[in-house]
Tab-separated table of C-alpha atoms in Angstrom:
chain	number	residue	atom	x	y	z
R	1	GLU	CA	5.016	-1.276	7.297
R	2	THR	CA	2.461	-3.406	5.483
R	3	GLY	CA	3.286	-6.784	7.010
R	4	VAL	CA	5.119	-7.905	3.871
R	5	THR	CA	8.914	-7.796	4.116
R	6	GLN	CA	11.311	-8.155	1.224
R	7	THR	CA	15.075	-8.619	1.249
R	8	PRO	CA	17.389	-7.410	0.002
R	9	ARG	CA	16.193	-3.893	-0.758
R	10	HIS	CA	18.823	-3.421	-3.443
R	11	LEU	CA	20.760	-5.956	-5.479
R	12	VAL	CA	23.381	-5.575	-8.168
R	13	MET	CA	24.351	-8.760	-9.947
R	14	GLY	CA	26.341	-9.830	-12.958
R	15	MET	CA	24.776	-11.834	-15.756
R	16	THR	CA	26.493	-15.016	-14.641
R	17	ASN	CA	25.542	-14.732	-10.963
R	18	LYS	CA	22.894	-16.636	-9.041
R	19	LYS	CA	20.966	-14.794	-6.365
R	20	SER	CA	17.658	-15.071	-4.550
R	21	LEU	CA	15.025	-12.563	-3.496
R	22	LYS	CA	13.115	-13.259	-0.314
R	23	CYS	CA	9.616	-12.277	0.747
R	24	GLU	CA	7.966	-12.917	4.086
R	25	GLN	CA	4.417	-12.026	5.091
R	26	HIS	CA	3.186	-11.783	8.658
R	27	LEU	CA	-0.506	-11.428	7.837
R	28	GLY	CA	-1.651	-15.037	7.791
R	29	HIS	CA	-2.478	-14.770	4.099
R	30	ASN	CA	-2.811	-17.773	1.813
R	31	ALA	CA	-1.838	-16.252	-1.532
R	32	MET	CA	1.476	-14.661	-2.499
R	33	TYR	CA	2.569	-12.961	-5.701
R	34	TRP	CA	5.665	-11.759	-7.525
R	35	TYR	CA	5.347	-8.639	-9.679
R	36	LYS	CA	7.892	-6.906	-11.872
R	37	GLN	CA	7.825	-3.111	-12.233
R	38	SER	CA	9.931	-1.678	-15.056
R	39	ALA	CA	10.262	2.003	-15.817
R	40	LYS	CA	7.180	3.445	-17.497
R	41	LYS	CA	5.407	0.084	-17.622
R	42	PRO	CA	2.520	-1.264	-15.562
R	43	LEU	CA	3.223	-3.773	-12.824
R	44	GLU	CA	3.443	-7.172	-14.473
R	45	LEU	CA	2.286	-10.266	-12.633
R	46	MET	CA	4.930	-12.992	-12.728
R	47	PHE	CA	3.832	-15.776	-10.382
R	48	VAL	CA	0.996	-16.592	-8.015
R	49	TYR	CA	1.127	-19.095	-5.191
R	50	SER	CA	-1.926	-20.211	-3.274
R	51	LEU	CA	-1.430	-22.417	-0.229
R	52	GLU	CA	2.137	-23.083	-1.366
R	53	GLU	CA	1.035	-24.317	-4.786
R	54	ARG	CA	1.996	-22.376	-7.896
R	55	VAL	CA	-1.258	-21.507	-9.616
R	56	GLU	CA	-0.092	-18.964	-12.173
R	57	ASN	CA	2.999	-18.553	-14.279
R	58	ASN	CA	2.669	-15.649	-16.644
R	59	SER	CA	5.054	-16.789	-19.378
R	60	VAL	CA	8.057	-15.852	-17.299
R	61	PRO	CA	11.496	-16.930	-18.603
R	62	SER	CA	13.026	-19.906	-16.837
R	63	ARG	CA	15.896	-17.778	-15.546
R	64	PHE	CA	13.356	-16.732	-12.885
R	65	SER	CA	12.475	-19.614	-10.582
R	66	PRO	CA	10.013	-19.141	-7.713
R	67	GLU	CA	9.820	-21.196	-4.559
R	68	CYS	CA	7.189	-21.197	-1.823
R	69	PRO	CA	8.255	-23.462	1.047
R	70	ASN	CA	5.317	-22.412	3.246
R	71	SER	CA	2.489	-19.928	3.164
R	72	SER	CA	4.555	-17.197	4.843
R	73	HIS	CA	7.633	-17.285	2.625
R	74	LEU	CA	8.224	-16.777	-1.067
R	75	PHE	CA	11.509	-16.761	-2.933
R	76	LEU	CA	12.516	-15.756	-6.423
R	77	HIS	CA	15.707	-17.457	-7.548
R	78	LEU	CA	17.615	-15.644	-10.268
R	79	HIS	CA	20.258	-17.013	-12.609
R	80	THR	CA	21.892	-15.861	-15.830
R	81	LEU	CA	19.797	-12.715	-15.971
R	82	GLN	CA	19.907	-10.115	-18.730
R	83	PRO	CA	20.299	-6.336	-18.338
R	84	GLU	CA	16.642	-5.899	-19.370
R	85	ASP	CA	15.660	-7.807	-16.234
R	86	SER	CA	16.723	-4.785	-14.185
R	87	ALA	CA	13.565	-3.595	-12.430
R	88	LEU	CA	11.784	-3.299	-9.107
R	89	TYR	CA	10.527	-6.710	-8.000
R	90	LEU	CA	7.537	-6.504	-5.705
R	91	CYS	CA	6.070	-9.237	-3.564
R	92	ALA	CA	2.442	-9.103	-2.482
R	93	SER	CA	0.061	-11.201	-0.452
R	94	SER	CA	-3.704	-11.473	-0.127
R	95	GLN	CA	-6.087	-13.358	2.101
R	96	ASP	CA	-6.622	-15.945	-0.607
R	97	ARG	CA	-6.582	-16.403	-4.355
R	98	VAL	CA	-10.033	-14.822	-4.623
R	99	LEU	CA	-9.340	-11.096	-4.367
R	100	SER	CA	-12.301	-10.159	-2.220
R	101	THR	CA	-9.939	-7.991	-0.205
R	102	GLU	CA	-6.924	-5.983	-1.190
R	103	ALA	CA	-3.413	-7.232	-1.827
R	104	PHE	CA	-0.610	-5.916	0.377
R	105	PHE	CA	2.777	-5.135	-1.118
R	106	GLY	CA	6.308	-5.273	0.217
R	107	GLN	CA	8.894	-2.539	-0.262
R	108	GLY	CA	10.397	-4.312	-3.233
R	109	THR	CA	13.895	-5.243	-4.321
R	110	ARG	CA	15.560	-2.886	-6.771
R	111	LEU	CA	17.530	-5.215	-9.044
R	112	THR	CA	20.265	-4.045	-11.370
R	113	VAL	CA	21.838	-6.541	-13.761
R	114	VAL	CA	25.245	-5.499	-15.075
E	1	GLU	CA	-6.868	-8.514	-23.918
E	2	ASP	CA	-7.527	-7.022	-20.489
E	3	LYS	CA	-6.265	-3.474	-20.116
E	4	VAL	CA	-6.304	-0.594	-17.671
E	5	VAL	CA	-5.564	2.955	-18.830
E	6	GLN	CA	-4.811	5.832	-16.507
E	7	SER	CA	-4.772	9.523	-17.287
E	8	PRO	CA	-3.110	11.871	-17.111
E	9	LEU	CA	0.322	10.238	-17.054
E	10	SER	CA	1.612	13.062	-14.898
E	11	LEU	CA	0.264	16.092	-13.131
E	12	VAL	CA	1.935	19.062	-11.463
E	13	VAL	CA	-0.104	21.203	-9.076
E	14	HIS	CA	0.316	23.626	-6.184
E	15	GLU	CA	-0.643	22.924	-2.625
E	16	GLY	CA	-4.321	23.491	-2.052
E	17	ASP	CA	-5.380	22.506	-5.554
E	18	THR	CA	-7.924	19.753	-6.191
E	19	VAL	CA	-6.991	16.977	-8.601
E	20	THR	CA	-8.925	14.244	-10.376
E	21	LEU	CA	-7.185	11.126	-11.582
E	22	ASN	CA	-8.844	8.876	-14.126
E	23	CYS	CA	-8.823	5.131	-14.684
E	24	SER	CA	-10.653	3.351	-17.495
E	25	TYR	CA	-10.674	-0.352	-18.116
E	26	GLU	CA	-11.644	-3.053	-20.549
E	27	VAL	CA	-11.606	-6.456	-18.923
E	28	THR	CA	-13.490	-9.704	-18.866
E	29	ASN	CA	-14.784	-10.983	-15.538
E	30	PHE	CA	-14.493	-7.796	-13.496
E	31	ARG	CA	-14.390	-8.301	-9.748
E	32	SER	CA	-13.142	-5.018	-8.275
E	33	LEU	CA	-11.145	-1.862	-8.897
E	34	LEU	CA	-8.390	-0.815	-6.525
E	35	TRP	CA	-6.383	2.362	-6.054
E	36	TYR	CA	-2.872	2.322	-4.623
E	37	LYS	CA	-0.407	5.098	-3.759
E	38	GLN	CA	3.246	4.418	-4.521
E	39	GLU	CA	5.657	6.905	-2.975
E	40	LYS	CA	8.996	5.166	-3.134
E	41	LYS	CA	8.603	1.455	-3.493
E	42	ALA	CA	5.711	-0.307	-1.771
E	43	PRO	CA	2.285	0.513	-3.215
E	44	THR	CA	-0.011	1.224	-0.299
E	45	PHE	CA	-3.707	0.475	-0.529
E	46	LEU	CA	-6.206	3.336	-0.758
E	47	PHE	CA	-9.579	2.029	-1.903
E	48	MET	CA	-11.340	-1.017	-3.251
E	49	LEU	CA	-14.498	-0.417	-5.282
E	50	THR	CA	-16.942	-3.079	-6.343
E	51	SER	CA	-20.258	-1.287	-6.771
E	52	SER	CA	-21.176	1.535	-9.117
E	53	GLY	CA	-22.036	4.951	-7.795
E	54	ILE	CA	-20.993	4.469	-4.188
E	55	GLU	CA	-18.329	6.955	-3.188
E	56	LYS	CA	-15.585	5.812	-0.882
E	57	LYS	CA	-13.899	8.498	1.180
E	58	SER	CA	-10.835	8.720	3.360
E	59	GLY	CA	-9.931	12.196	4.530
E	60	ARG	CA	-9.187	14.350	1.509
E	61	LEU	CA	-9.285	11.395	-0.861
E	62	SER	CA	-12.396	9.971	-2.459
E	63	SER	CA	-13.138	7.581	-5.282
E	64	ILE	CA	-16.098	6.343	-7.258
E	65	LEU	CA	-16.695	3.619	-9.821
E	66	ASP	CA	-18.924	3.606	-12.907
E	67	LYS	CA	-19.344	0.016	-14.078
E	68	LYS	CA	-21.508	1.017	-17.012
E	69	GLU	CA	-18.949	3.415	-18.495
E	70	LEU	CA	-16.038	1.312	-17.191
E	71	PHE	CA	-14.082	3.940	-15.331
E	72	SER	CA	-13.187	5.229	-11.922
E	73	ILE	CA	-11.924	8.545	-10.623
E	74	LEU	CA	-9.772	9.368	-7.635
E	75	ASN	CA	-10.201	12.868	-6.223
E	76	ILE	CA	-7.774	14.590	-3.898
E	77	THR	CA	-8.881	17.899	-2.422
E	78	ALA	CA	-6.660	20.536	-0.789
E	79	THR	CA	-3.530	18.753	-1.982
E	80	GLN	CA	-0.400	18.724	0.163
E	81	THR	CA	3.235	18.051	-0.739
E	82	GLY	CA	2.885	14.679	0.974
E	83	ASP	CA	0.378	13.664	-1.697
E	84	SER	CA	3.198	13.601	-4.250
E	85	ALA	CA	3.398	10.006	-5.471
E	86	VAL	CA	2.448	7.681	-8.289
E	87	TYR	CA	-1.193	6.640	-8.058
E	88	LEU	CA	-1.870	3.179	-9.417
E	89	CYS	CA	-5.205	1.827	-10.565
E	90	ALA	CA	-5.669	-1.937	-10.678
E	91	VAL	CA	-8.602	-4.073	-11.740
E	92	GLY	CA	-9.234	-7.430	-10.103
E	93	ILE	CA	-10.128	-10.129	-12.603
E	94	ARG	CA	-12.130	-13.187	-11.561
E	95	GLY	CA	-10.674	-16.537	-12.452
E	96	ASN	CA	-9.507	-19.831	-11.002
E	97	THR	CA	-7.015	-17.484	-9.455
E	98	ASP	CA	-7.906	-13.818	-9.396
E	99	LYS	CA	-5.410	-11.378	-10.856
E	100	LEU	CA	-4.745	-7.664	-10.568
E	101	ILE	CA	-4.187	-5.852	-13.869
E	102	PHE	CA	-2.431	-2.533	-13.310
E	103	GLY	CA	-2.372	0.709	-15.237
E	104	THR	CA	0.889	2.604	-15.754
E	105	GLY	CA	0.004	5.055	-13.013
E	106	THR	CA	-0.369	8.829	-12.718
E	107	ARG	CA	2.606	10.685	-11.282
E	108	LEU	CA	1.375	13.561	-9.109
E	109	GLN	CA	3.741	16.285	-7.982
E	110	VAL	CA	2.489	18.845	-5.492
E	111	PHE	CA	4.617	21.948	-5.016
E	112	PRO	CA	4.387	24.380	-2.103
């Protein structure tokens, strides 16, 4: 248990569905991240939030929409996804946007788009 | 373009063996190098290295950074089956917002 909790753990959705991934951190951190991990590829940074403000958007398609209502919660809203979006989606948090200490990861959501 | 390269991609050993995992990088604005262990889903933190030549150690695991040659190694001595995992190397990049750039990982399998 790293103090970062993600739900659901597994998700299967059709291409026309809308779903949301949730991340909650109990560490008092100020920065939160979404990463995508596809088979045989490095973790790819998608979004960074610092103090609830989006500070990084790594050219992610608009079918992925993040939301950070407060510094403890981060959502990733999904709509009209493609099969190639199937991957492990990992949430992470760090003390702040300057990585002077490590980032902590959640267990991830395994997403399958059918 | 910032990149992190890990080798080997996979490794199969027997219990008791010693392994060395490699991570090389080419980045602008280096801040730190981190090692994570990923067994099923959540990468768990192992080490953060910021200075050259200073070995960090935790039990049977140790790691060192060479900022001149731009690489790091992770050593695991007397391997156990519980060491089987993917080991991820990430480099922290300084910026308005720092980022972690990950390598593809080394998959280690330890057999009894």
